[in-house]
């Protein structure tokens, strides 16, 4: 990389000896390329108009000269050639002039210079290239300027590609066009631009040209009048007139507005809005006059619009670095203060009310009204932007949109062609973004102020709205009245009245311009009309009523305030700004920062509120007077503003509930709500969960006139007597009436009144959405209510008719009941003890009377048989005429026959107490009431068998049955033995009189328990067995005692046998069903089992005895058996019993547990692993060891194998295979881990048991799969490894010289045993070595044994004279250098090398030294022993990191291989030394013959 002074050096050299040359500019190409940047048409006029405004001109004139060419069927209004076609007008010259300040000397100078902008920071021009747009239509422009009569002139001309100018005084009067333009009084000093056409071009469409010029006047400060002449005739005149300008004040009267906290500065503080009085609003009038065609005699059309602007003075505080950059780019200082303007509105003056019309000529306005679609109107109509199409004005309109319906004028820094904002330059980007942000702040403040003004106007217009609403209500009543009387046409007559038009005839109206806001320009946006009123939008698949409930009709037209608010809100509905979206983002940022904690305001039916406090209409909830609700018509006209900008939430059930807490509904509103609720729940099921909360807060007014609600009479809240109005909580209304029997009868206060129910509709009340509100009035509840009503309790004569109607309704309901229980429950609700049943009127009665039901008889009862015994009253026959049934009357207690008391008085006379058969037959044929049967069941009037003294009630006796004779507590009914009892009689005695058939279970269990407590001698065993069988017969799934038997499972009444665990004796006993079992195999474990002499299966299953004890109980009993057996063995040892006694007990225990395990194996499927897990730590398996019984853990016992010799048989105890023991953890053979654990714990015992050969076999098994993840301290320090001490003795056997080795083995720690990797070193010293097997050697090394080569230390001693650079050393060095690649190559050996092996054998670090023979000795050391052996070669390292190799004249290559191997290999073994010596000693041909890749290693490039 070149040094930093290279630039200065080269430049200094060229500056001293180089030649100068000026940079040339192709001016024609430069101007053409500048003009190419101007994308919009009419750029020359825009630039000239901008320069005129900068020159403070008030008038600009465009004088076009044309020539007629070939005829064209369409034209802008040219002259006709007599053939019906128009001549095509082509522009040959344009003169543009303005009455601004004449050119000064500096202005002429700047005109001659390209890119010499206006240095005045208050002017828009910055780049000095705008004037050159003249070259877009003219080849050589001419400019004339100066005081009248003293004009100077400059014309441009070309010399090749260079542009030249000539300047001089213009001839006097040559450009005075006042006479030709018919303006004799003209005294202006004109600056003129004469532009002959380079190529004639078509005359522009004057409507489009006028729209362009009108837009150009939008934000001009000085320029206010533009005149367009064609061939000396005034064709178009555009005049902008300022009407008024005033300060926009904060609306103090608006309670919702707070002006504190508003942010009025940009993010970095570069721009700040001025004082409040510097926020102004200006009204202007834009008038356009345009001829109908180009004919000088054609009529002028005129259109006028009114426009308003909001403007603010902005203070600047630009950082120095940005200011410096801007000055360099724009060649002018940034402004200290600037003005930001917002285009507010534009509307046709003829759309306004008379009061707001401008003072213009009435003839002009009349002409405008006649032709709304004139060409002048087309120009004024384009004055305002559509939604999202507002433009950025930098002096004049650019192609950049604001994304809103708002024009923005601000001194932003544009690109060269002034069509877009400059966001490329870093400094200009910051300047523009900050200024746009302040513009957004101004937009927000203007919105807040205008909405505040509308809020005040809204409050002031409340009286007018109330009048309209009252008039509408009156008209609706009239229409309803006329409709009911059949009168037609009233509605048509009403529609003809002004101001009362229906929505269908006036769905929309053109937006008016009386709005005092800054957004009326949206009037001709996407939606040019306002929806005046909202009709009910049809709901799919629903009727008209549902449609109106969910979308209430809102016929009130928009008020002036509402129209203004709609237009204002539409202007703030954003779109993406184009072509650069950053503009819209910056405006939005300022808009949001201005009042970040406040949402934008909206106009609601309650006034102006914040968006978050307003509510949008939702499914008809707005009809219930909820505050701050936006009218649906307002929402439809500005939906995006409400939902996106102001983020108004929709109405929710929470809002409705809160509103209902503070409101009282009228009856009509309540009816609407009750009709609306099922509709809305059907549309949105989520509403249903608010049902209960809504009902709790609803209150409504109920007007009572003569006891009837006003709903039926259309009596409103205003006409009803306040004293007759009561407020009712809807939560107190629980029922509606769906039973037709109750239509004309009194209802309780908790039921909806009949009139209200008819208005709402039964179908609506039956909807499932009201399931939490109302339920059908239960007839039983109504019966309870009517039972306390005066018509039944007071027995007044005036209530006689109502009383009979009530009894008829009660009777019909009773007859409809299906079950006897239901009928009985219903009768209990009625006042059966009250005098409420009317009786027949006798001759002596004057008025109807009522009696208690139990004191009278049916009107159809035949009581002739009992005449003379008393007076019998009957019910009135009017009841039967009204449909009251005899069954209902009988249920009330009315009698059909005489009472049972009368019969009981004659029992002795009729002799029914000794033979009850005749009495039973009479009772079976009589019609008796429930009360009669109750007396018959409880009265003692029947005899018992074998009892001549006492009488018993039917419920105390049993029907005769031989199966029950064994129970002493059973009394049988006395019945003639010669006659049998019929089935009908049995049924009557059982079902009607309550006579018993089966004894109670409590009696049976008491009997069995008492018999079980007796001794065997005193117990009646036969009766006991019969009673037990009877009990078993009546138990079971369908037994009569099944439900109540469970409480007796703990009673000891079952005969059982049990084996005593201590003595082994079998005993008999009584046990409860929960404590005994019926599997006789359980007897071996000491459990009680059912006596096998009984039918055990039947009795056990019926009495719910278990077959076997549960698994948990079996395990507990097993542990208990182990403890008992251990105690017996312990007691026998303490007693020092004889051997035969010990043998007998041993046999007994082993036999017992063999049977126990056999029984438990049959129950294996019932045990789970968690319950058996306890046995894994319990010694419960008896094993015979040294003639004794020892209890072992499952892990200590294994199953017997197939008889082959195994390690388990030698080391562990074995038992016969058993599934239960297998589940408990007994395995077929020990695992390696278990064998290893035993070896670690008892290595000497295992060695004694197995012997050396099997012990080594066990070591091999462990070494093949080590049962541990890491070597622990316990493993390292345990002496469990076989170590061999080798004793070498040379014994000549047949002179063969064979070495016979003998070894002794011992157990030792791993650290005390060494692995033989060098037999030479091992022979030098006496040491314990591992078995010479690769698998065992690896295992020994794993657990801590070291290699012999690691523990035997070696050092070399060199004596005698050292000789360097001898013939031998050179030859040796050459051999090492030649064979070095082979020695170090991975293709030759895979032994790991030391990291610096290559460096150690390099020529720079290796030095060969020759010494005398026998001068080198190798000293080997182990522990405290050492041996010295002569050698021929060794290697040493020096302090200078060199490697010295010593050799003797008669060196051995094996010694050389050993020396080099120990130098470059991490561990050099004996075979490594042989391998290296062969590589060094053999010739290359020999190595090739042996297969070494000599050529590949030594000469890889030649292979």
JSON list of C-alpha atoms in Angstrom, two decimals, residues 160 204 242 244 249 433 460 467-468 488 502 580 613 617 664 688 783 1085 1118 1144 1210 1242:
[
{"chain": "A", "resi": 160, "resn": "UNK", "atom": "CA", "xyz": [-21.51, 25.22, -32.01]},
{"chain": "A", "resi": 204, "resn": "UNK", "atom": "CA", "xyz": [-52.33, 23.03, -25.05]},
{"chain": "A", "resi": 242, "resn": "UNK", "atom": "CA", "xyz": [-57.45, 37.33, -0.16]},
{"chain": "A", "resi": 244, "resn": "UNK", "atom": "CA", "xyz": [-59.59, 37.62, 5.45]},
{"chain": "A", "resi": 249, "resn": "UNK", "atom": "CA", "xyz": [-57.58, 30.44, 18.79]},
{"chain": "A", "resi": 433, "resn": "UNK", "atom": "CA", "xyz": [-37.31, 15.16, 7.57]},
{"chain": "A", "resi": 460, "resn": "UNK", "atom": "CA", "xyz": [-75.24, 25.02, 20.52]},
{"chain": "A", "resi": 467, "resn": "UNK", "atom": "CA", "xyz": [-86.97, 19.71, 17.90]},
{"chain": "A", "resi": 468, "resn": "UNK", "atom": "CA", "xyz": [-86.37, 17.56, 14.84]},
{"chain": "A", "resi": 488, "resn": "UNK", "atom": "CA", "xyz": [-103.37, 6.32, 3.02]},
{"chain": "A", "resi": 502, "resn": "UNK", "atom": "CA", "xyz": [-87.12, 10.74, 3.42]},
{"chain": "A", "resi": 580, "resn": "UNK", "atom": "CA", "xyz": [-41.18, 8.54, -1.64]},
{"chain": "A", "resi": 613, "resn": "UNK", "atom": "CA", "xyz": [-63.62, 7.55, 24.65]},
{"chain": "A", "resi": 617, "resn": "UNK", "atom": "CA", "xyz": [-72.15, 1.48, 16.45]},
{"chain": "A", "resi": 664, "resn": "UNK", "atom": "CA", "xyz": [-84.06, 3.71, 33.47]},
{"chain": "A", "resi": 688, "resn": "UNK", "atom": "CA", "xyz": [-74.44, -14.81, 25.67]},
{"chain": "A", "resi": 783, "resn": "UNK", "atom": "CA", "xyz": [-99.96, -23.45, 42.09]},
{"chain": "A", "resi": 1085, "resn": "UNK", "atom": "CA", "xyz": [-49.65, -68.67, 54.76]},
{"chain": "A", "resi": 1118, "resn": "UNK", "atom": "CA", "xyz": [-44.25, -63.35, 53.78]},
{"chain": "A", "resi": 1144, "resn": "UNK", "atom": "CA", "xyz": [-36.06, -81.20, 61.52]},
{"chain": "A", "resi": 1210, "resn": "UNK", "atom": "CA", "xyz": [-19.06, -71.90, 42.85]},
{"chain": "A", "resi": 1242, "resn": "UNK", "atom": "CA", "xyz": [-13.64, -60.64, 48.66]}
]
